mmCIF file with all atom_site columns, C-alpha atoms in Angstrom:
data_model
loop_
_atom_site.group_PDB
_atom_site.id
_atom_site.type_symbol
_atom_site.label_atom_id
_atom_site.label_alt_id
_atom_site.label_comp_id
_atom_site.label_asym_id
_atom_site.label_entity_id
_atom_site.label_seq_id
_atom_site.pdbx_PDB_ins_code
_atom_site.Cartn_x
_atom_site.Cartn_y
_atom_site.Cartn_z
_atom_site.occupancy
_atom_site.B_iso_or_equiv
_atom_site.pdbx_formal_charge
_atom_site.auth_seq_id
_atom_site.auth_comp_id
_atom_site.auth_asym_id
_atom_site.auth_atom_id
_atom_site.pdbx_PDB_model_num
ATOM 1   C CA . MET A 1 1   ? 15.192 -2.964 -47.878 1.00 69.00 ? 189 MET A CA 1
ATOM 2   C CA . GLN A 1 2   ? 12.615 -0.707 -46.232 1.00 72.00 ? 190 GLN A CA 1
ATOM 3   C CA . GLN A 1 3   ? 11.429 -3.541 -43.995 1.00 80.00 ? 191 GLN A CA 1
ATOM 4   C CA . LYS A 1 4   ? 15.008 -4.305 -42.961 1.00 80.00 ? 192 LYS A CA 1
ATOM 5   C CA . ARG A 1 5   ? 15.644 -0.639 -42.132 1.00 85.00 ? 193 ARG A CA 1
ATOM 6   C CA . ARG A 1 6   ? 12.488 -0.542 -40.042 1.00 88.00 ? 194 ARG A CA 1
ATOM 7   C CA . TRP A 1 7   ? 13.530 -3.632 -38.074 1.00 90.00 ? 195 TRP A CA 1
ATOM 8   C CA . ILE A 1 8   ? 16.956 -2.113 -37.430 1.00 91.00 ? 196 ILE A CA 1
ATOM 9   C CA . TRP A 1 9   ? 15.433 1.113  -36.113 1.00 92.00 ? 197 TRP A CA 1
ATOM 10  C CA . CYS A 1 10  ? 12.914 -0.855 -34.067 1.00 93.00 ? 198 CYS A CA 1
ATOM 11  C CA . SER A 1 11  ? 15.754 -2.830 -32.477 1.00 94.00 ? 199 SER A CA 1
ATOM 12  C CA . VAL A 1 12  ? 17.655 0.382  -31.713 1.00 95.00 ? 200 VAL A CA 1
ATOM 13  C CA . ALA A 1 13  ? 14.536 2.050  -30.268 1.00 96.00 ? 201 ALA A CA 1
ATOM 14  C CA . THR A 1 14  ? 13.715 -0.975 -28.118 1.00 96.00 ? 202 THR A CA 1
ATOM 15  C CA . ALA A 1 15  ? 17.287 -1.220 -26.825 1.00 97.00 ? 203 ALA A CA 1
ATOM 16  C CA . LEU A 1 16  ? 17.333 2.506  -25.973 1.00 97.00 ? 204 LEU A CA 1
ATOM 17  C CA . THR A 1 17  ? 13.986 2.207  -24.192 1.00 97.00 ? 205 THR A CA 1
ATOM 18  C CA . VAL A 1 18  ? 15.215 -0.669 -22.042 1.00 97.00 ? 206 VAL A CA 1
ATOM 19  C CA . PHE A 1 19  ? 18.530 1.069  -21.414 1.00 97.00 ? 207 PHE A CA 1
ATOM 20  C CA . PHE A 1 20  ? 16.791 4.253  -20.303 1.00 97.00 ? 208 PHE A CA 1
ATOM 21  C CA . LEU A 1 21  ? 14.429 2.404  -17.959 1.00 97.00 ? 209 LEU A CA 1
ATOM 22  C CA . VAL A 1 22  ? 17.269 0.379  -16.420 1.00 97.00 ? 210 VAL A CA 1
ATOM 23  C CA . PHE A 1 23  ? 19.440 3.472  -16.057 1.00 97.00 ? 211 PHE A CA 1
ATOM 24  C CA . THR A 1 24  ? 16.564 5.333  -14.391 1.00 96.00 ? 212 THR A CA 1
ATOM 25  C CA . LEU A 1 25  ? 16.210 2.493  -11.874 1.00 95.00 ? 213 LEU A CA 1
ATOM 26  C CA . THR A 1 26  ? 19.939 2.606  -11.123 1.00 95.00 ? 214 THR A CA 1
ATOM 27  C CA . VAL A 1 27  ? 19.633 6.328  -10.425 1.00 93.00 ? 215 VAL A CA 1
ATOM 28  C CA . LYS A 1 28  ? 17.242 5.445  -7.596  1.00 91.00 ? 216 LYS A CA 1
ATOM 29  C CA . PHE A 1 29  ? 18.980 2.349  -6.222  1.00 93.00 ? 217 PHE A CA 1
ATOM 30  C CA . VAL A 1 30  ? 22.714 2.333  -7.081  1.00 93.00 ? 218 VAL A CA 1
ATOM 31  C CA . ASP A 1 31  ? 25.262 4.057  -4.802  1.00 91.00 ? 219 ASP A CA 1
ATOM 32  C CA . VAL A 1 32  ? 22.566 6.062  -3.030  1.00 92.00 ? 220 VAL A CA 1
ATOM 33  C CA . GLN A 1 33  ? 23.819 8.658  -0.542  1.00 92.00 ? 221 GLN A CA 1
ATOM 34  C CA . LYS A 1 34  ? 22.225 11.545 1.282   1.00 90.00 ? 222 LYS A CA 1
ATOM 35  C CA . ASP A 1 35  ? 22.636 15.120 0.084   1.00 85.00 ? 223 ASP A CA 1
ATOM 36  C CA . GLY A 1 36  ? 20.821 17.256 2.600   1.00 79.00 ? 224 GLY A CA 1
ATOM 37  C CA . THR A 1 37  ? 17.261 15.959 2.711   1.00 81.00 ? 225 THR A CA 1
ATOM 38  C CA . GLN A 1 38  ? 17.346 14.087 -0.621  1.00 86.00 ? 226 GLN A CA 1
ATOM 39  C CA . SER A 1 39  ? 18.883 10.779 -1.612  1.00 88.00 ? 227 SER A CA 1
ATOM 40  C CA . ILE A 1 40  ? 21.088 10.775 -4.717  1.00 92.00 ? 228 ILE A CA 1
ATOM 41  C CA . GLY A 1 41  ? 21.908 7.706  -6.796  1.00 91.00 ? 229 GLY A CA 1
ATOM 42  C CA . TRP A 1 42  ? 25.331 7.309  -8.456  1.00 94.00 ? 230 TRP A CA 1
ATOM 43  C CA . ALA A 1 43  ? 26.408 9.595  -5.601  1.00 93.00 ? 231 ALA A CA 1
ATOM 44  C CA . THR A 1 44  ? 30.162 9.142  -6.040  1.00 94.00 ? 232 THR A CA 1
ATOM 45  C CA . VAL A 1 45  ? 30.036 10.258 -9.670  1.00 95.00 ? 233 VAL A CA 1
ATOM 46  C CA . ASN A 1 46  ? 27.424 12.959 -9.114  1.00 95.00 ? 234 ASN A CA 1
ATOM 47  C CA . PHE A 1 47  ? 29.107 14.516 -6.081  1.00 94.00 ? 235 PHE A CA 1
ATOM 48  C CA . TRP A 1 48  ? 32.478 14.457 -7.861  1.00 95.00 ? 236 TRP A CA 1
ATOM 49  C CA . TRP A 1 49  ? 31.014 16.194 -10.903 1.00 93.00 ? 237 TRP A CA 1
ATOM 50  C CA . ARG A 1 50  ? 29.337 18.842 -8.747  1.00 92.00 ? 238 ARG A CA 1
ATOM 51  C CA . ASP A 1 51  ? 32.639 19.580 -7.014  1.00 92.00 ? 239 ASP A CA 1
ATOM 52  C CA . VAL A 1 52  ? 34.498 19.814 -10.322 1.00 93.00 ? 240 VAL A CA 1
ATOM 53  C CA . VAL A 1 53  ? 32.003 22.033 -12.169 1.00 92.00 ? 241 VAL A CA 1
ATOM 54  C CA . GLY A 1 54  ? 30.395 24.136 -9.471  1.00 88.00 ? 242 GLY A CA 1
ATOM 55  C CA . VAL A 1 55  ? 27.869 26.644 -10.835 1.00 87.00 ? 243 VAL A CA 1
ATOM 56  C CA . GLN A 1 56  ? 28.633 28.331 -14.162 1.00 89.00 ? 244 GLN A CA 1
ATOM 57  C CA . SER A 1 57  ? 26.029 30.977 -15.015 1.00 89.00 ? 245 SER A CA 1
ATOM 58  C CA . VAL A 1 58  ? 27.525 31.655 -18.469 1.00 95.00 ? 246 VAL A CA 1
ATOM 59  C CA . TRP A 1 59  ? 26.974 28.073 -19.600 1.00 95.00 ? 247 TRP A CA 1
ATOM 60  C CA . TYR A 1 60  ? 23.498 28.193 -18.055 1.00 93.00 ? 248 TYR A CA 1
ATOM 61  C CA . VAL A 1 61  ? 22.608 31.206 -20.247 1.00 95.00 ? 249 VAL A CA 1
ATOM 62  C CA . ILE A 1 62  ? 24.122 29.570 -23.341 1.00 95.00 ? 250 ILE A CA 1
ATOM 63  C CA . SER A 1 63  ? 22.023 26.440 -22.795 1.00 95.00 ? 251 SER A CA 1
ATOM 64  C CA . HIS A 1 64  ? 18.883 28.590 -22.668 1.00 95.00 ? 252 HIS A CA 1
ATOM 65  C CA . ILE A 1 65  ? 19.850 30.460 -25.847 1.00 95.00 ? 253 ILE A CA 1
ATOM 66  C CA . VAL A 1 66  ? 20.458 27.234 -27.769 1.00 96.00 ? 254 VAL A CA 1
ATOM 67  C CA . LEU A 1 67  ? 17.184 25.711 -26.588 1.00 95.00 ? 255 LEU A CA 1
ATOM 68  C CA . GLY A 1 68  ? 15.394 28.945 -27.478 1.00 95.00 ? 256 GLY A CA 1
ATOM 69  C CA . ALA A 1 69  ? 16.865 28.780 -30.990 1.00 94.00 ? 257 ALA A CA 1
ATOM 70  C CA . SER A 1 70  ? 15.564 25.211 -31.317 1.00 94.00 ? 258 SER A CA 1
ATOM 71  C CA . PHE A 1 71  ? 12.065 26.347 -30.349 1.00 95.00 ? 259 PHE A CA 1
ATOM 72  C CA . VAL A 1 72  ? 12.266 29.174 -32.893 1.00 94.00 ? 260 VAL A CA 1
ATOM 73  C CA . ALA A 1 73  ? 13.158 26.614 -35.594 1.00 92.00 ? 261 ALA A CA 1
ATOM 74  C CA . LEU A 1 74  ? 10.265 24.443 -34.426 1.00 93.00 ? 262 LEU A CA 1
ATOM 75  C CA . GLY A 1 75  ? 7.921  27.440 -34.590 1.00 92.00 ? 263 GLY A CA 1
ATOM 76  C CA . VAL A 1 76  ? 9.049  28.247 -38.141 1.00 89.00 ? 264 VAL A CA 1
ATOM 77  C CA . ILE A 1 77  ? 8.402  24.685 -39.301 1.00 87.00 ? 265 ILE A CA 1
ATOM 78  C CA . LEU A 1 78  ? 4.988  24.564 -37.622 1.00 86.00 ? 266 LEU A CA 1
ATOM 79  C CA . PHE A 1 79  ? 4.072  27.946 -39.137 1.00 88.00 ? 267 PHE A CA 1
ATOM 80  C CA . TRP A 1 80  ? 5.118  26.702 -42.571 1.00 82.00 ? 268 TRP A CA 1
ATOM 81  C CA . GLN A 1 81  ? 2.999  23.604 -42.024 1.00 80.00 ? 269 GLN A CA 1
ATOM 82  C CA . ILE A 1 82  ? -0.040 25.738 -41.102 1.00 80.00 ? 270 ILE A CA 1
ATOM 83  C CA . ILE A 1 83  ? 0.417  27.800 -44.283 1.00 80.00 ? 271 ILE A CA 1
ATOM 84  C CA . HIS A 1 84  ? 0.677  24.602 -46.317 1.00 71.00 ? 272 HIS A CA 1
ATOM 85  C CA . PHE A 1 85  ? -2.498 23.195 -44.751 1.00 75.00 ? 273 PHE A CA 1
ATOM 86  C CA . CYS A 1 86  ? -4.390 26.432 -45.438 1.00 73.00 ? 274 CYS A CA 1
ATOM 87  C CA . ARG A 1 87  ? -3.503 26.010 -49.104 1.00 72.00 ? 275 ARG A CA 1
ATOM 88  C CA . VAL A 1 88  ? -4.459 22.357 -49.567 1.00 66.00 ? 276 VAL A CA 1
ATOM 89  C CA . ARG A 1 89  ? -7.156 22.164 -46.823 1.00 66.00 ? 277 ARG A CA 1
ATOM 90  C CA . LYS A 1 90  ? -7.021 18.378 -46.848 1.00 64.00 ? 278 LYS A CA 1
ATOM 91  C CA . LEU A 1 91  ? -5.440 16.549 -43.924 1.00 59.00 ? 279 LEU A CA 1
ATOM 92  C CA . ARG A 1 92  ? -5.294 13.322 -45.913 1.00 63.00 ? 280 ARG A CA 1
ATOM 93  C CA . LEU A 1 93  ? -2.718 14.954 -48.201 1.00 62.00 ? 281 LEU A CA 1
ATOM 94  C CA . LEU A 1 94  ? -0.376 15.508 -45.263 1.00 71.00 ? 282 LEU A CA 1
ATOM 95  C CA . PRO A 1 95  ? 2.635  13.157 -45.625 1.00 74.00 ? 283 PRO A CA 1
ATOM 96  C CA . ARG A 1 96  ? 2.775  10.311 -43.118 1.00 81.00 ? 284 ARG A CA 1
ATOM 97  C CA . HIS A 1 97  ? 6.028  11.459 -41.519 1.00 82.00 ? 285 HIS A CA 1
ATOM 98  C CA . TRP A 1 98  ? 4.373  14.719 -40.421 1.00 85.00 ? 286 TRP A CA 1
ATOM 99  C CA . TRP A 1 99  ? 1.812  12.834 -38.354 1.00 87.00 ? 287 TRP A CA 1
ATOM 100 C CA . TYR A 1 100 ? 4.622  10.939 -36.597 1.00 91.00 ? 288 TYR A CA 1
ATOM 101 C CA . PHE A 1 101 ? 6.460  14.227 -36.132 1.00 93.00 ? 289 PHE A CA 1
ATOM 102 C CA . TYR A 1 102 ? 3.460  15.625 -34.239 1.00 92.00 ? 290 TYR A CA 1
ATOM 103 C CA . LEU A 1 103 ? 3.093  12.351 -32.329 1.00 94.00 ? 291 LEU A CA 1
ATOM 104 C CA . THR A 1 104 ? 6.729  12.580 -31.224 1.00 96.00 ? 292 THR A CA 1
ATOM 105 C CA . LEU A 1 105 ? 6.174  16.142 -30.009 1.00 96.00 ? 293 LEU A CA 1
ATOM 106 C CA . VAL A 1 106 ? 3.185  14.944 -27.978 1.00 96.00 ? 294 VAL A CA 1
ATOM 107 C CA . ALA A 1 107 ? 5.308  12.113 -26.555 1.00 97.00 ? 295 ALA A CA 1
ATOM 108 C CA . LEU A 1 108 ? 8.019  14.641 -25.668 1.00 97.00 ? 296 LEU A CA 1
ATOM 109 C CA . ALA A 1 109 ? 5.515  16.808 -23.808 1.00 96.00 ? 297 ALA A CA 1
ATOM 110 C CA . GLY A 1 110 ? 4.127  13.722 -22.074 1.00 96.00 ? 298 GLY A CA 1
ATOM 111 C CA . CYS A 1 111 ? 7.584  12.599 -20.918 1.00 96.00 ? 299 CYS A CA 1
ATOM 112 C CA . TYR A 1 112 ? 8.328  16.075 -19.592 1.00 95.00 ? 300 TYR A CA 1
ATOM 113 C CA . ALA A 1 113 ? 5.053  16.145 -17.627 1.00 95.00 ? 301 ALA A CA 1
ATOM 114 C CA . LEU A 1 114 ? 5.546  12.580 -16.343 1.00 95.00 ? 302 LEU A CA 1
ATOM 115 C CA . PHE A 1 115 ? 8.971  13.204 -14.841 1.00 94.00 ? 303 PHE A CA 1
ATOM 116 C CA . GLU A 1 116 ? 7.879  16.516 -13.384 1.00 91.00 ? 304 GLU A CA 1
ATOM 117 C CA . PHE A 1 117 ? 5.203  14.511 -11.566 1.00 92.00 ? 305 PHE A CA 1
ATOM 118 C CA . LEU A 1 118 ? 7.497  11.647 -10.525 1.00 90.00 ? 306 LEU A CA 1
ATOM 119 C CA . SER A 1 119 ? 10.159 14.017 -9.116  1.00 85.00 ? 307 SER A CA 1
ATOM 120 C CA . LEU A 1 120 ? 12.937 11.398 -9.100  1.00 88.00 ? 308 LEU A CA 1
ATOM 121 C CA . ASN A 1 121 ? 15.740 13.868 -8.394  1.00 88.00 ? 309 ASN A CA 1
ATOM 122 C CA . TYR A 1 122 ? 16.212 17.519 -7.474  1.00 88.00 ? 310 TYR A CA 1
ATOM 123 C CA . ARG A 1 123 ? 18.886 20.000 -8.538  1.00 88.00 ? 311 ARG A CA 1
ATOM 124 C CA . PRO A 1 124 ? 22.244 20.040 -6.700  1.00 87.00 ? 312 PRO A CA 1
ATOM 125 C CA . PHE A 1 125 ? 21.165 23.308 -5.045  1.00 84.00 ? 313 PHE A CA 1
ATOM 126 C CA . LEU A 1 126 ? 18.046 25.337 -4.350  1.00 71.00 ? 314 LEU A CA 1
ATOM 127 C CA . VAL A 1 127 ? 16.952 27.772 -7.074  1.00 72.00 ? 315 VAL A CA 1
ATOM 128 C CA . ASN A 1 128 ? 15.445 30.896 -5.494  1.00 72.00 ? 316 ASN A CA 1
ATOM 129 C CA . GLY A 1 129 ? 14.867 28.822 -2.384  1.00 70.00 ? 317 GLY A CA 1
ATOM 130 C CA . ILE A 1 130 ? 12.975 26.125 -4.292  1.00 74.00 ? 318 ILE A CA 1
ATOM 131 C CA . ALA A 1 131 ? 14.013 22.493 -4.872  1.00 76.00 ? 319 ALA A CA 1
ATOM 132 C CA . GLU A 1 132 ? 13.416 22.014 -8.614  1.00 84.00 ? 320 GLU A CA 1
ATOM 133 C CA . VAL A 1 133 ? 13.030 18.624 -10.289 1.00 88.00 ? 321 VAL A CA 1
ATOM 134 C CA . SER A 1 134 ? 16.143 17.739 -12.281 1.00 91.00 ? 322 SER A CA 1
ATOM 135 C CA . TYR A 1 135 ? 15.869 14.156 -13.619 1.00 94.00 ? 323 TYR A CA 1
ATOM 136 C CA . PRO A 1 136 ? 16.039 13.829 -16.517 1.00 95.00 ? 324 PRO A CA 1
ATOM 137 C CA . SER A 1 137 ? 17.411 17.176 -17.695 1.00 95.00 ? 325 SER A CA 1
ATOM 138 C CA . SER A 1 138 ? 14.541 18.749 -19.630 1.00 94.00 ? 326 SER A CA 1
ATOM 139 C CA . HIS A 1 139 ? 16.979 20.909 -21.644 1.00 95.00 ? 327 HIS A CA 1
ATOM 140 C CA . VAL A 1 140 ? 18.953 17.875 -22.781 1.00 97.00 ? 328 VAL A CA 1
ATOM 141 C CA . LEU A 1 141 ? 15.763 15.884 -23.393 1.00 97.00 ? 329 LEU A CA 1
ATOM 142 C CA . MET A 1 142 ? 14.323 18.612 -25.627 1.00 96.00 ? 330 MET A CA 1
ATOM 143 C CA . LEU A 1 143 ? 17.563 19.309 -27.485 1.00 97.00 ? 331 LEU A CA 1
ATOM 144 C CA . THR A 1 144 ? 18.263 15.606 -28.086 1.00 97.00 ? 332 THR A CA 1
ATOM 145 C CA . THR A 1 145 ? 14.732 15.207 -29.434 1.00 97.00 ? 333 THR A CA 1
ATOM 146 C CA . LEU A 1 146 ? 14.199 18.454 -31.338 1.00 96.00 ? 334 LEU A CA 1
ATOM 147 C CA . CYS A 1 147 ? 17.569 18.911 -33.061 1.00 95.00 ? 335 CYS A CA 1
ATOM 148 C CA . PRO A 1 148 ? 17.588 15.607 -34.989 1.00 95.00 ? 336 PRO A CA 1
ATOM 149 C CA . LEU A 1 149 ? 13.813 15.665 -35.414 1.00 95.00 ? 337 LEU A CA 1
ATOM 150 C CA . LEU A 1 150 ? 13.840 19.095 -37.057 1.00 93.00 ? 338 LEU A CA 1
ATOM 151 C CA . VAL A 1 151 ? 16.699 18.081 -39.340 1.00 94.00 ? 339 VAL A CA 1
ATOM 152 C CA . LEU A 1 152 ? 14.856 14.897 -40.372 1.00 93.00 ? 340 LEU A CA 1
ATOM 153 C CA . VAL A 1 153 ? 11.574 16.640 -41.243 1.00 90.00 ? 341 VAL A CA 1
ATOM 154 C CA . PHE A 1 154 ? 13.451 19.408 -43.059 1.00 88.00 ? 342 PHE A CA 1
ATOM 155 C CA . ALA A 1 155 ? 15.365 16.820 -45.099 1.00 89.00 ? 343 ALA A CA 1
ATOM 156 C CA . ARG A 1 156 ? 12.059 15.214 -46.102 1.00 86.00 ? 344 ARG A CA 1
ATOM 157 C CA . SER A 1 157 ? 10.617 18.591 -47.105 1.00 81.00 ? 345 SER A CA 1
ATOM 158 C CA . THR A 1 158 ? 13.281 19.653 -49.601 1.00 80.00 ? 346 THR A CA 1
ATOM 159 C CA . THR A 1 159 ? 15.370 18.088 -52.345 1.00 83.00 ? 347 THR A CA 1
ATOM 160 C CA . ASN A 1 160 ? 18.146 20.675 -52.032 1.00 87.00 ? 348 ASN A CA 1
ATOM 161 C CA . LYS A 1 161 ? 21.100 18.684 -50.697 1.00 89.00 ? 349 LYS A CA 1
ATOM 162 C CA . ILE A 1 162 ? 23.089 21.792 -49.794 1.00 91.00 ? 350 ILE A CA 1
ATOM 163 C CA . TRP A 1 163 ? 20.306 23.059 -47.526 1.00 90.00 ? 351 TRP A CA 1
ATOM 164 C CA . VAL A 1 164 ? 19.957 19.632 -45.981 1.00 91.00 ? 352 VAL A CA 1
ATOM 165 C CA . ARG A 1 165 ? 23.688 19.446 -45.231 1.00 94.00 ? 353 ARG A CA 1
ATOM 166 C CA . LEU A 1 166 ? 23.628 22.949 -43.789 1.00 93.00 ? 354 LEU A CA 1
ATOM 167 C CA . ALA A 1 167 ? 20.630 22.096 -41.594 1.00 91.00 ? 355 ALA A CA 1
ATOM 168 C CA . THR A 1 168 ? 22.388 18.922 -40.432 1.00 93.00 ? 356 THR A CA 1
ATOM 169 C CA . VAL A 1 169 ? 25.534 20.832 -39.443 1.00 95.00 ? 357 VAL A CA 1
ATOM 170 C CA . VAL A 1 170 ? 23.498 23.489 -37.613 1.00 94.00 ? 358 VAL A CA 1
ATOM 171 C CA . GLY A 1 171 ? 21.446 20.806 -35.853 1.00 94.00 ? 359 GLY A CA 1
ATOM 172 C CA . VAL A 1 172 ? 24.524 18.898 -34.689 1.00 95.00 ? 360 VAL A CA 1
ATOM 173 C CA . VAL A 1 173 ? 26.289 22.070 -33.507 1.00 95.00 ? 361 VAL A CA 1
ATOM 174 C CA . CYS A 1 174 ? 23.195 23.230 -31.584 1.00 95.00 ? 362 CYS A CA 1
ATOM 175 C CA . TRP A 1 175 ? 22.744 19.840 -29.976 1.00 96.00 ? 363 TRP A CA 1
ATOM 176 C CA . VAL A 1 176 ? 26.392 19.466 -28.924 1.00 96.00 ? 364 VAL A CA 1
ATOM 177 C CA . LEU A 1 177 ? 26.664 23.064 -27.712 1.00 96.00 ? 365 LEU A CA 1
ATOM 178 C CA . GLY A 1 178 ? 23.372 22.866 -25.811 1.00 96.00 ? 366 GLY A CA 1
ATOM 179 C CA . VAL A 1 179 ? 24.155 19.564 -24.092 1.00 96.00 ? 367 VAL A CA 1
ATOM 180 C CA . VAL A 1 180 ? 27.722 20.571 -23.200 1.00 96.00 ? 368 VAL A CA 1
ATOM 181 C CA . ALA A 1 181 ? 26.498 23.940 -21.902 1.00 96.00 ? 369 ALA A CA 1
ATOM 182 C CA . ARG A 1 182 ? 23.908 22.268 -19.707 1.00 95.00 ? 370 ARG A CA 1
ATOM 183 C CA . LEU A 1 183 ? 26.464 19.757 -18.462 1.00 94.00 ? 371 LEU A CA 1
ATOM 184 C CA . LEU A 1 184 ? 28.963 22.490 -17.558 1.00 95.00 ? 372 LEU A CA 1
ATOM 185 C CA . SER A 1 185 ? 26.374 24.830 -16.056 1.00 94.00 ? 373 SER A CA 1
ATOM 186 C CA . GLY A 1 186 ? 26.257 22.838 -12.822 1.00 91.00 ? 374 GLY A CA 1
ATOM 187 C CA . TYR A 1 187 ? 22.475 23.028 -12.680 1.00 92.00 ? 375 TYR A CA 1
ATOM 188 C CA . HIS A 1 188 ? 22.143 19.254 -13.002 1.00 93.00 ? 376 HIS A CA 1
ATOM 189 C CA . TRP A 1 189 ? 23.642 16.085 -11.638 1.00 95.00 ? 377 TRP A CA 1
ATOM 190 C CA . PHE A 1 190 ? 25.709 14.184 -14.193 1.00 96.00 ? 378 PHE A CA 1
ATOM 191 C CA . THR A 1 191 ? 23.096 11.410 -14.311 1.00 96.00 ? 379 THR A CA 1
ATOM 192 C CA . ASP A 1 192 ? 20.379 13.983 -15.173 1.00 96.00 ? 380 ASP A CA 1
ATOM 193 C CA . ILE A 1 193 ? 22.252 14.819 -18.367 1.00 96.00 ? 381 ILE A CA 1
ATOM 194 C CA . VAL A 1 194 ? 22.708 11.152 -19.290 1.00 96.00 ? 382 VAL A CA 1
ATOM 195 C CA . GLY A 1 195 ? 19.037 10.393 -18.605 1.00 96.00 ? 383 GLY A CA 1
ATOM 196 C CA . GLY A 1 196 ? 17.843 13.328 -20.717 1.00 96.00 ? 384 GLY A CA 1
ATOM 197 C CA . GLY A 1 197 ? 20.064 12.273 -23.597 1.00 97.00 ? 385 GLY A CA 1
ATOM 198 C CA . LEU A 1 198 ? 18.911 8.654  -23.449 1.00 97.00 ? 386 LEU A CA 1
ATOM 199 C CA . LEU A 1 199 ? 15.221 9.557  -23.364 1.00 97.00 ? 387 LEU A CA 1
ATOM 200 C CA . GLY A 1 200 ? 15.553 12.056 -26.210 1.00 97.00 ? 388 GLY A CA 1
ATOM 201 C CA . ALA A 1 201 ? 17.454 9.530  -28.337 1.00 97.00 ? 389 ALA A CA 1
ATOM 202 C CA . THR A 1 202 ? 14.739 6.954  -27.573 1.00 97.00 ? 390 THR A CA 1
ATOM 203 C CA . LEU A 1 203 ? 11.971 9.253  -28.871 1.00 97.00 ? 391 LEU A CA 1
ATOM 204 C CA . VAL A 1 204 ? 13.916 10.004 -32.056 1.00 97.00 ? 392 VAL A CA 1
ATOM 205 C CA . ALA A 1 205 ? 14.624 6.300  -32.612 1.00 96.00 ? 393 ALA A CA 1
ATOM 206 C CA . TRP A 1 206 ? 10.902 5.479  -32.387 1.00 96.00 ? 394 TRP A CA 1
ATOM 207 C CA . TYR A 1 207 ? 10.156 8.282  -34.859 1.00 96.00 ? 395 TYR A CA 1
ATOM 208 C CA . CYS A 1 208 ? 12.710 6.794  -37.256 1.00 94.00 ? 396 CYS A CA 1
ATOM 209 C CA . THR A 1 209 ? 11.121 3.377  -36.766 1.00 94.00 ? 397 THR A CA 1
ATOM 210 C CA . LEU A 1 210 ? 7.656  4.659  -37.660 1.00 91.00 ? 398 LEU A CA 1
ATOM 211 C CA . THR A 1 211 ? 8.867  6.590  -40.712 1.00 89.00 ? 399 THR A CA 1
ATOM 212 C CA . ALA A 1 212 ? 11.371 4.028  -42.052 1.00 83.00 ? 400 ALA A CA 1
#
C-alpha cells in the first residue's frame, strides 16, 4: 500500500514538473506581444486581465499579511523543532519527514533565487521606477508551498484530530485568500500566478513522494 501511494505521488509530481516546464516555455513563446520594452507571452490573456483588474492596493496589502502569517507559522514550527533538538541532542532521532521538510524549504529558496536570476517576466508596471521580476509570482509560490507543507508536518507531529482539522482549514483559507489577493492586486500578470501555483504544487508533490 505504501509503495503504491509513493508511485501515485511520484506520478503526480512528475506530471506537475513537466507541466510547469512546458507552461514556462509557453510563457516565453506563445502569443508574444510587446508591452513597452518587454515581450509578454500569453499577451491576449495577460493584457485582458490587466485591463480588468488594474491595481488594487488593498488586495496587495492582504496578500502580504497572509504571507507574513505563513512565515510566522513557519517560524513557530522551526522554533519548536529547535527546542525539541536541544532536548534530545541526537539528529538521528529526527523523523525522516522533517529532513524532507527542510529539503523542500531549501528547494523553495533555490527556485526563488533561480527565477530572480532568469528574469523571465517583469511586472505589468514599474514599482518605484524599477522593473521588478514577476514570473513566477513569489507570493503564490511560497503560499502554495508553505500552506500545505506546514499542515502536513503539523499533522505528523500530533495525534489530536481536532487540531489537525483546524490547521487544515486555516491552511486552506490562508492559501486561497493569499492567492486570490495576489491575483486581484494587479501586481502580476495572470500567467505569473499560474506559474507560481504550479511550481509550489510541484514542490509539495515531491515532498509527499519522499514521505509516502
